[in-house]
PDB file of C-alpha atoms in Angstrom:
ATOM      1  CA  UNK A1404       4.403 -16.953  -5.250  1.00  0.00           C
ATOM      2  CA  UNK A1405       3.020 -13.232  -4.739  1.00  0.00           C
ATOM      3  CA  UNK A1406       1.646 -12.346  -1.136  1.00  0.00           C
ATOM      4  CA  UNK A1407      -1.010  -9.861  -1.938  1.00  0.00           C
ATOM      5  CA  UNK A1408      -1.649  -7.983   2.108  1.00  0.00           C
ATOM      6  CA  UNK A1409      -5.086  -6.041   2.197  1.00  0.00           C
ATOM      7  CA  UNK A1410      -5.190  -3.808   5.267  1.00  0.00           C
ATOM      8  CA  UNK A1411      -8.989  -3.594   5.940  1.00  0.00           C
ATOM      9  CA  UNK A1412     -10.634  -1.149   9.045  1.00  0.00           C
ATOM     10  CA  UNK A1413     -14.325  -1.797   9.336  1.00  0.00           C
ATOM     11  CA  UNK A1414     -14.676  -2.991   5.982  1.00  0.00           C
ATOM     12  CA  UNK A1415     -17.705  -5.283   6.150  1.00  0.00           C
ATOM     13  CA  UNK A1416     -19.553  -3.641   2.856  1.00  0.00           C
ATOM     14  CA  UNK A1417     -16.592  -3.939   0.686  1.00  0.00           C
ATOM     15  CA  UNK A1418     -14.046  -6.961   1.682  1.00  0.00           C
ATOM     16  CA  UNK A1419     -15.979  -9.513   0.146  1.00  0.00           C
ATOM     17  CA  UNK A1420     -15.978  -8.709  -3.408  1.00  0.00           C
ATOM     18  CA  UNK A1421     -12.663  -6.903  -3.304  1.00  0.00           C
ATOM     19  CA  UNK A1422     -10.885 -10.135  -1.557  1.00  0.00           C
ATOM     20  CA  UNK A1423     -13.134 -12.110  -4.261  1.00  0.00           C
ATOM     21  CA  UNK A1424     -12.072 -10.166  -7.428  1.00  0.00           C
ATOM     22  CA  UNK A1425      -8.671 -10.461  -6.374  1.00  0.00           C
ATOM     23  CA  UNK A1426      -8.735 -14.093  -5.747  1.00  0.00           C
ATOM     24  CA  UNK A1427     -10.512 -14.553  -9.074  1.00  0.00           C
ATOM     25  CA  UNK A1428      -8.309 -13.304 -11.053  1.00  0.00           C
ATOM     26  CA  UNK A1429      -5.057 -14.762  -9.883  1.00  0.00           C
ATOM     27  CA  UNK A1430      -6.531 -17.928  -9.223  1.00  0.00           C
ATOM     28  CA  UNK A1431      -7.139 -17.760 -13.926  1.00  0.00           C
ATOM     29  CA  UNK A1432      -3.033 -17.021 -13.529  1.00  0.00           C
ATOM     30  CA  UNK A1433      -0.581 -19.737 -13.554  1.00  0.00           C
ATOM     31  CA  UNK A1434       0.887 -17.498 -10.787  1.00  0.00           C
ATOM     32  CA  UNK A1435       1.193 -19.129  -7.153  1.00  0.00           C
ATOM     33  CA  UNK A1436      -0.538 -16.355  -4.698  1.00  0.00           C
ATOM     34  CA  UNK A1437      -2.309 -15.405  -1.158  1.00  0.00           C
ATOM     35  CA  UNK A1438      -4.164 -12.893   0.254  1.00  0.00           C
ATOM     36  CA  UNK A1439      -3.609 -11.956   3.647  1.00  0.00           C
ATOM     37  CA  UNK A1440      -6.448  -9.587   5.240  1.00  0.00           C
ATOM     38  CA  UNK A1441      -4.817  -8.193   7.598  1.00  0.00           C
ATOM     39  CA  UNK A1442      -8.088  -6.653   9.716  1.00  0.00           C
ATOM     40  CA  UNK A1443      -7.110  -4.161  12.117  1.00  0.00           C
ATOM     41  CA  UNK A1444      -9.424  -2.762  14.986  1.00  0.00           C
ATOM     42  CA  UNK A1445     -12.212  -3.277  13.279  1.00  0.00           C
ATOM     43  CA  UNK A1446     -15.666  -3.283  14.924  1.00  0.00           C
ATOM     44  CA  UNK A1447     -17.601  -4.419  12.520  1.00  0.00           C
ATOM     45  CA  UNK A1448     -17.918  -7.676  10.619  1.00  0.00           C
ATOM     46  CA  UNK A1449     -15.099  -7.270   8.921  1.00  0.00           C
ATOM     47  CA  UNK A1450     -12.950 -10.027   9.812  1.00  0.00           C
ATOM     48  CA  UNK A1451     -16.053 -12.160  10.229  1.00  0.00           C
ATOM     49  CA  UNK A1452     -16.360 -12.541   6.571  1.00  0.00           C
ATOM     50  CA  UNK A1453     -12.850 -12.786   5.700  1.00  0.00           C
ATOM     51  CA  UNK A1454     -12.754 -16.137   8.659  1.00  0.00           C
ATOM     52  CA  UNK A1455     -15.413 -17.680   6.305  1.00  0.00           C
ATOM     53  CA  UNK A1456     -13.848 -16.864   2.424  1.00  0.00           C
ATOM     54  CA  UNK A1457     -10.711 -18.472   3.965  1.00  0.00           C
ATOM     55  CA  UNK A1458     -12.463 -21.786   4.863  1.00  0.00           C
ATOM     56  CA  UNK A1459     -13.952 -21.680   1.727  1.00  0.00           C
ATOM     57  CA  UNK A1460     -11.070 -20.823  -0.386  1.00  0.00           C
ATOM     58  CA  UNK A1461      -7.338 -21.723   0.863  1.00  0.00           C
ATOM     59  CA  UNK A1462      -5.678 -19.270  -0.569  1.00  0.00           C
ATOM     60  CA  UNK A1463      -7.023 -16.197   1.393  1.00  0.00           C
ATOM     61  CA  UNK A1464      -5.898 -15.701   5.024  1.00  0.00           C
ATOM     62  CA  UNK A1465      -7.181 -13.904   7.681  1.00  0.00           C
ATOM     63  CA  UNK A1466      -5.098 -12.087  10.669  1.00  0.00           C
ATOM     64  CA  UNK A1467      -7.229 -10.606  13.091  1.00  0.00           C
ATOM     65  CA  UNK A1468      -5.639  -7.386  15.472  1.00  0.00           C
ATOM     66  CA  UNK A1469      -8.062  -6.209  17.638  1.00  0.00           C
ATOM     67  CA  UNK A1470      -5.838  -2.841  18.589  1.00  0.00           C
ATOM     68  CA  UNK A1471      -5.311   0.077  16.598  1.00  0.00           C
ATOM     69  CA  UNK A1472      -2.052  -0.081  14.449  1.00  0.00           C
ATOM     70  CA  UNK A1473      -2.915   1.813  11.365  1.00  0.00           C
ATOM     71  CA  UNK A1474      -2.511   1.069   7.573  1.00  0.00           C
ATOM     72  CA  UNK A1475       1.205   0.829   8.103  1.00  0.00           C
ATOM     73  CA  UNK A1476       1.138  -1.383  10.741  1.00  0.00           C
ATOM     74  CA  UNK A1477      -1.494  -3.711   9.110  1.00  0.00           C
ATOM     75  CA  UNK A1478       0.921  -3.797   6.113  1.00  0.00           C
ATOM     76  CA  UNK A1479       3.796  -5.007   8.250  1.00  0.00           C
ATOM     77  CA  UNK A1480       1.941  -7.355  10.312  1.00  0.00           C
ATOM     78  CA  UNK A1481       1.225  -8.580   6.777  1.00  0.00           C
ATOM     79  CA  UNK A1482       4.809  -8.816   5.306  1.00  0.00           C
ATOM     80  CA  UNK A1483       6.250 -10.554   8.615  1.00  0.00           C
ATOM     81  CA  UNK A1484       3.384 -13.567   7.705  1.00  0.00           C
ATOM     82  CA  UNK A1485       3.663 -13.721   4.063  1.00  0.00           C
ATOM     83  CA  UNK A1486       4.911 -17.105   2.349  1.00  0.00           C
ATOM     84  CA  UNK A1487       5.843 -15.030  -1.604  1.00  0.00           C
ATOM     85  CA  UNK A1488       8.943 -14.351  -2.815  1.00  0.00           C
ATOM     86  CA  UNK A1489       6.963 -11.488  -3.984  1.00  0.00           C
ATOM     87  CA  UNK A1490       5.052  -9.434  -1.483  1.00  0.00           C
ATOM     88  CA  UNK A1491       2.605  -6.574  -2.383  1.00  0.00           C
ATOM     89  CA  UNK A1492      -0.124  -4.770  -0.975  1.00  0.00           C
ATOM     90  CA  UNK A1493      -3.349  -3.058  -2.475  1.00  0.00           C
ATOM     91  CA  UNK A1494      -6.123  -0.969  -0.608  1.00  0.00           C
ATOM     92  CA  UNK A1495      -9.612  -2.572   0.533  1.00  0.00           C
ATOM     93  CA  UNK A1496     -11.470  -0.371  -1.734  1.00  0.00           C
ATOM     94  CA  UNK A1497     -10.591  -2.124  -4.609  1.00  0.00           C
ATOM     95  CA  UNK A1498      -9.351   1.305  -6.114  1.00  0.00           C
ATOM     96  CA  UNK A1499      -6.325  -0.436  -7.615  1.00  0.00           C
ATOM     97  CA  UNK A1500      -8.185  -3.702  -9.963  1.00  0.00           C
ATOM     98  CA  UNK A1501      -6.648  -6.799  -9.908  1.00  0.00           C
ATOM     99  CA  UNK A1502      -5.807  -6.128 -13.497  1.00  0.00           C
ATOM    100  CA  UNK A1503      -3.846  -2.757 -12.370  1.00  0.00           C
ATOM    101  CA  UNK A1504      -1.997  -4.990  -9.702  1.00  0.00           C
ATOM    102  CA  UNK A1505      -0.898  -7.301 -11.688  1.00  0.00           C
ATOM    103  CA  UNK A1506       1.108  -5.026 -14.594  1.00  0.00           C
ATOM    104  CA  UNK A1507       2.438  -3.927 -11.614  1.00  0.00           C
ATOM    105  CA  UNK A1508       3.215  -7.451 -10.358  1.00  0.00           C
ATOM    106  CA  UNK A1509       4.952  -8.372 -13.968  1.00  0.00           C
ATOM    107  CA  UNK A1510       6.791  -4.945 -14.440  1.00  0.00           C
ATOM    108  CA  UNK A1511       8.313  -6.129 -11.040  1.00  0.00           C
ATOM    109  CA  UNK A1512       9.154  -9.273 -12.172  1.00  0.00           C
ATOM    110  CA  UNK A1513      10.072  -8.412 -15.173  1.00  0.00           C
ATOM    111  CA  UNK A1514      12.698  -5.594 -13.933  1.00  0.00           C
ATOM    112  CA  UNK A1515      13.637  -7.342 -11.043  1.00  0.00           C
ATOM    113  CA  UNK A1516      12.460  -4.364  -8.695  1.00  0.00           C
ATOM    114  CA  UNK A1517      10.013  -2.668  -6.595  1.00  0.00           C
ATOM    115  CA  UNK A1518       7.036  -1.717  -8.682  1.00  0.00           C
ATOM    116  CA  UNK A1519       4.581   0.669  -7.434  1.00  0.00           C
ATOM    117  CA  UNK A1520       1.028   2.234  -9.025  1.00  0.00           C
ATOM    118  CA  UNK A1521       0.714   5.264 -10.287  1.00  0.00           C
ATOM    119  CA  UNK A1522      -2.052   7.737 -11.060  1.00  0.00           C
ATOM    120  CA  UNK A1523       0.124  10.581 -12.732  1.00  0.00           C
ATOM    121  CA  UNK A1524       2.573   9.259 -15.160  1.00  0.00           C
ATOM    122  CA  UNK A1525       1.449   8.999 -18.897  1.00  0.00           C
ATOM    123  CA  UNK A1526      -0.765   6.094 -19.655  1.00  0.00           C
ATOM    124  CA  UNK A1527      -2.233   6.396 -15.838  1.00  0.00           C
ATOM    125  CA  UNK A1528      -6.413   7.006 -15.669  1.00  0.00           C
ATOM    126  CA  UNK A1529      -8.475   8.129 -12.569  1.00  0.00           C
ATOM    127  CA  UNK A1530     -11.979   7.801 -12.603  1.00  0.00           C
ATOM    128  CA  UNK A1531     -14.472   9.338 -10.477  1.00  0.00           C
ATOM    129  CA  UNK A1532     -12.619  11.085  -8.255  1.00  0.00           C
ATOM    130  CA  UNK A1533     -13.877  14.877  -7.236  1.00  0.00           C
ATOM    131  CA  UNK A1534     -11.553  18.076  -8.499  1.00  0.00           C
ATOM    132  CA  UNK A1535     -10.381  18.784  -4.656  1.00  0.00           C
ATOM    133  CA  UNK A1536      -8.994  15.635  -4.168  1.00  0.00           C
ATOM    134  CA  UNK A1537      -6.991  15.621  -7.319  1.00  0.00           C
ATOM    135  CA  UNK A1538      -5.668  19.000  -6.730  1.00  0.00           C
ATOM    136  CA  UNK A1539      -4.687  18.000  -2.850  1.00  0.00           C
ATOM    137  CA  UNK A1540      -2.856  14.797  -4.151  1.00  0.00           C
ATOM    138  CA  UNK A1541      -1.029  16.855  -6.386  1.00  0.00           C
ATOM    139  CA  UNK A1542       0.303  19.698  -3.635  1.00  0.00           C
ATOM    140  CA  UNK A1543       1.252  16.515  -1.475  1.00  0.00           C
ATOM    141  CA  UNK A1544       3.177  14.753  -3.837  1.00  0.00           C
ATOM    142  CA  UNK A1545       5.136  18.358  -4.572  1.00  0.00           C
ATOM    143  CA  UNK A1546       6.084  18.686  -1.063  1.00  0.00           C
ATOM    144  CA  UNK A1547       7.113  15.189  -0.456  1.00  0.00           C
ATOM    145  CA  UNK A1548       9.301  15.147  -3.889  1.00  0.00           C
ATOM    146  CA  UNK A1549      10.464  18.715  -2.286  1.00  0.00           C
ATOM    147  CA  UNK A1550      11.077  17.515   1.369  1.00  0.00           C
ATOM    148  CA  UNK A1551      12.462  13.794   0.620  1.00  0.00           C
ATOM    149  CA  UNK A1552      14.123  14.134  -2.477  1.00  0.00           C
ATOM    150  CA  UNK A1553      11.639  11.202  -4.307  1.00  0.00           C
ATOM    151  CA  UNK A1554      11.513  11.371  -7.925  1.00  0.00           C
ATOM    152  CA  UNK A1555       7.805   9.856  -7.717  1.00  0.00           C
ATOM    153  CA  UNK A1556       4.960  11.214  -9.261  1.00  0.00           C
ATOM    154  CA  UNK A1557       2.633   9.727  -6.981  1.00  0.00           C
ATOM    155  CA  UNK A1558       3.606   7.910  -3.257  1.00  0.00           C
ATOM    156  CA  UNK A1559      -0.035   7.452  -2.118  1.00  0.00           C
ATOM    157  CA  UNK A1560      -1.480   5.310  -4.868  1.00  0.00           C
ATOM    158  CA  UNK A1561      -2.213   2.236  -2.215  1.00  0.00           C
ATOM    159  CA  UNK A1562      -0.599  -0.582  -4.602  1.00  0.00           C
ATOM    160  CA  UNK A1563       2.565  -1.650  -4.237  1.00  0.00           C
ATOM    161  CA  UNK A1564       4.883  -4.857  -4.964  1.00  0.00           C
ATOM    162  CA  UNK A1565       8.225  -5.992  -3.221  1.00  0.00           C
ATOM    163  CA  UNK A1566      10.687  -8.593  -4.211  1.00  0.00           C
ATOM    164  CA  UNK A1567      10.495 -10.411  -0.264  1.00  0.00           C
ATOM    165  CA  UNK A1568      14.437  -9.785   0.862  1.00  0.00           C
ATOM    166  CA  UNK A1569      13.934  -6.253  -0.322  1.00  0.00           C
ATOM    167  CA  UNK A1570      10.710  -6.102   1.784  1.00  0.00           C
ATOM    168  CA  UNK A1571      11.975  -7.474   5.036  1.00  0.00           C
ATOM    169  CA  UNK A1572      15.031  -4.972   4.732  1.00  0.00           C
ATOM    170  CA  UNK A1573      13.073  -1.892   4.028  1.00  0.00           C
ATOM    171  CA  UNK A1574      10.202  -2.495   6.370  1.00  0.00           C
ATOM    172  CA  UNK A1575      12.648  -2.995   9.093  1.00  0.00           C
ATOM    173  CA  UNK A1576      13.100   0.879   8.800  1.00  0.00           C
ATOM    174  CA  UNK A1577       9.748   2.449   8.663  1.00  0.00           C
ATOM    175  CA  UNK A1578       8.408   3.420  11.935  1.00  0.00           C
ATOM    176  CA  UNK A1579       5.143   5.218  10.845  1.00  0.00           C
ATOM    177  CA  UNK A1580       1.031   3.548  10.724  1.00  0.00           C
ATOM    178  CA  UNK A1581      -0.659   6.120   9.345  1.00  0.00           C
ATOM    179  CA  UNK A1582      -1.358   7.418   6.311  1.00  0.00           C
ATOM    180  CA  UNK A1583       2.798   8.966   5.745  1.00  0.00           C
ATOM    181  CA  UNK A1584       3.282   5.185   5.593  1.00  0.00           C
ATOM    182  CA  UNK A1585       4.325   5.165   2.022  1.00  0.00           C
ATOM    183  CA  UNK A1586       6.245   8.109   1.956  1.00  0.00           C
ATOM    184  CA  UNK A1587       8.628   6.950   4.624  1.00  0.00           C
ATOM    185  CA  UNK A1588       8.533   3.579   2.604  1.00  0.00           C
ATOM    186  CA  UNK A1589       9.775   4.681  -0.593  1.00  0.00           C
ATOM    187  CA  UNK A1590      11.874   6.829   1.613  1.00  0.00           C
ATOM    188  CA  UNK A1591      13.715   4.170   2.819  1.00  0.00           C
ATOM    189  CA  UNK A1592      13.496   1.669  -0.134  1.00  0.00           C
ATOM    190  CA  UNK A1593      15.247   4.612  -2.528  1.00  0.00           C
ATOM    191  CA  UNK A1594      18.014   5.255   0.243  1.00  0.00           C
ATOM    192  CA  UNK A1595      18.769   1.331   0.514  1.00  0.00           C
ATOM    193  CA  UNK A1596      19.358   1.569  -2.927  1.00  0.00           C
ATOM    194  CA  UNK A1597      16.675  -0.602  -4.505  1.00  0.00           C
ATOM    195  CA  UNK A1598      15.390   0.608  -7.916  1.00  0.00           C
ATOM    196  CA  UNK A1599      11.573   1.549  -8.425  1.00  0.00           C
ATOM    197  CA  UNK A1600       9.317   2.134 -10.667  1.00  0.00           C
ATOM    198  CA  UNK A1601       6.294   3.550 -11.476  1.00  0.00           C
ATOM    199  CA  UNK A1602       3.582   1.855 -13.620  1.00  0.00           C
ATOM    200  CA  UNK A1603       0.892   3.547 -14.772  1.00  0.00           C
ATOM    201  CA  UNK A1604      -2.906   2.292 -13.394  1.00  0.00           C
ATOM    202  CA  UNK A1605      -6.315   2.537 -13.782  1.00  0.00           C
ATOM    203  CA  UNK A1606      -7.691   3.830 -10.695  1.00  0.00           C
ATOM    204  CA  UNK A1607     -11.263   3.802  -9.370  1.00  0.00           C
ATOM    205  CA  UNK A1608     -11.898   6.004  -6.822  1.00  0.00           C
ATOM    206  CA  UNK A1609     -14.608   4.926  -4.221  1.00  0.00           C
ATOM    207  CA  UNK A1610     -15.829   8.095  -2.974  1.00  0.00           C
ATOM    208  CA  UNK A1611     -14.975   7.522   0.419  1.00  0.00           C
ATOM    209  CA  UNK A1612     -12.289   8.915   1.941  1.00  0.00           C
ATOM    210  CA  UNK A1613     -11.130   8.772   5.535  1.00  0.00           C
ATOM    211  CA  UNK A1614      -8.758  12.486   4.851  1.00  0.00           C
ATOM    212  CA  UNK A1615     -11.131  14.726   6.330  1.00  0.00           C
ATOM    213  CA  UNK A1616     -10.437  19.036   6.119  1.00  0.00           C
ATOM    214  CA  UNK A1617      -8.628  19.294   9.192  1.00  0.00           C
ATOM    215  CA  UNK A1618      -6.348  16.601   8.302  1.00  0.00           C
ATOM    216  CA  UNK A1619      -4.496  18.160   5.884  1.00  0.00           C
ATOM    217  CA  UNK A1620      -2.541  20.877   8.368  1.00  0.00           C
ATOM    218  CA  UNK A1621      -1.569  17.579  10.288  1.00  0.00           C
ATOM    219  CA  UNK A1622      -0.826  15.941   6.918  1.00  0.00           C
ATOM    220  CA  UNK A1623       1.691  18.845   6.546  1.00  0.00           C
ATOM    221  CA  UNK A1624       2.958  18.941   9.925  1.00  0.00           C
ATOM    222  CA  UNK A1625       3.699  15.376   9.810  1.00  0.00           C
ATOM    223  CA  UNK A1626       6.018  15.537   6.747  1.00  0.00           C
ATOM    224  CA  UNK A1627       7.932  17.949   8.227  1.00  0.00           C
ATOM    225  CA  UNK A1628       8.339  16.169  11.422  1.00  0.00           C
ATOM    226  CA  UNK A1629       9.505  12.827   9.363  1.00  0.00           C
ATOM    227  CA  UNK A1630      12.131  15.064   7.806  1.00  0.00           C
ATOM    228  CA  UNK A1631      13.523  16.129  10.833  1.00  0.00           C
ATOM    229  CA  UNK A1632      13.451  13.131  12.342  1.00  0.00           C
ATOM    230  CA  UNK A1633      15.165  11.443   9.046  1.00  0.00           C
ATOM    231  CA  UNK A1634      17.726  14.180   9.647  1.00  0.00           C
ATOM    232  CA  UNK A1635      18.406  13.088  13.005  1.00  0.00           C
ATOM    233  CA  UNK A1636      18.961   9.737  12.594  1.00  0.00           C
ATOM    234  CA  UNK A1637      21.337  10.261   9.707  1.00  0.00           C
ATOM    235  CA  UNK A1638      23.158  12.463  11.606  1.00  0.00           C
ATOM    236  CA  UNK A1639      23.282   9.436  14.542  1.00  0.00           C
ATOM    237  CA  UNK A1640      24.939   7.008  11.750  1.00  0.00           C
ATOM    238  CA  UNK A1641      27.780   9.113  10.164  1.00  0.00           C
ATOM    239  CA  UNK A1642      28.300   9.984  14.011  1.00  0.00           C
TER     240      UNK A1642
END
């Protein structure tokens, strides 16, 4: 069975028809799955609707968390619940389509691995989404290949799919909530030794974005701070 985790903060315009095109199509699988929404400080009506899909329809879950623990900590609070042997976890925008998730769920499968989306390796499409951002995903991506050593093309692309024993070891490492989540993720999944790969997507963007201009310096900031605090604690262990 696959676990499929949607973090969701004040979601109420969206949730419904991404949570419903995802159960959709893996409910015309063969597949076993769940979706957890995972709806974190959200003052809206956001977990509202997810209470009554998952009374309707008992494969989607709802876990409510009234404080503020970011995308990362959504996504764990996510993981710890799951029932798959497979667990996985896609964005509430419905950038990544259930179709995109699930050649990502079979490449998994198929290799035995951690299988992540990807918006810039051949075969890999991105619609709709403005010249700025495109050029700001790409200098990100060069510094974190630059800073971490990660062969990925792209870390941010919000889909990605664990086998479960590889989840609950990696996620036992990552200490960040915010949006450096996946970086220290794949950080720590590559240094554990797991193999990854990329598989190219379709992606959608929504044209919403919560990265706003003065961001990005923190963005920057905040890499550099992981580093040095990934330096540290290696440092610790060979000590």
């Amino acid at each position: 069975m696959i676990s499929i985790i949607i973090p969701a903060y004040n979601e109420e315009l969206r949730i419904e028809a991404t949570v419903m095109d995802y159960h959709d199509f893996f409910f015309s699988k063969s597949d076993p799955f769940e979706i957890i929404v995972v709806s974190n400080n959200c003052s809206d009506k956001t977990p509202l609707i997810v209470a009554a899909l998952s009374e309707k329809y008992p494969e989607i879950r709802l876990i409510n968390i009234p404080e503020k623990i970011g995308k990362g900590g959504a996504v764990k609070e996510g993981i710890l619940k799951a029932r798959g042997d497979w667990v996985g976890f896609t964005d509430a925008d419905n950038a990544t389509k259930p179709k995109e998730f699930y050649k990502i769920f079979s490449a998994a499968t198929k290799s035995q691995c951690i299988a992540m989306g990807s918006r810039a390796v051949k075969g890999a499409k991105v619609l709709r989404q403005p010249t700025y951002r495109k050029y700001l995903g790409r200098g990100f991506n060069a510094i974190v290949r630059f800073l971490f050593k990660l062969p990925f093309r792209d870390t941010q692309c919000g889909a990605k799919i664990f086998p479960k024993e590889a989840a609950a070891q990696v996620f036992k490492n990552v200490k960040s909530n915010g949006w450096e989540f996946d970086v220290e993720l794949l950080y720590e999944a590559k240094k554990a030794g797991y193999k990854i790969v990329e598989v190219a997507v379709l992606w959608v963007d929504s044209g919403e974005t919560k990265i706003k201009p003065m961001t990005i310096p923190h963005m920057f900031f905040g890499l550099i701070k992981m580093r040095l605090e990934k330096n540290k604690s290696g440092k610790k262990n060979d000590d």
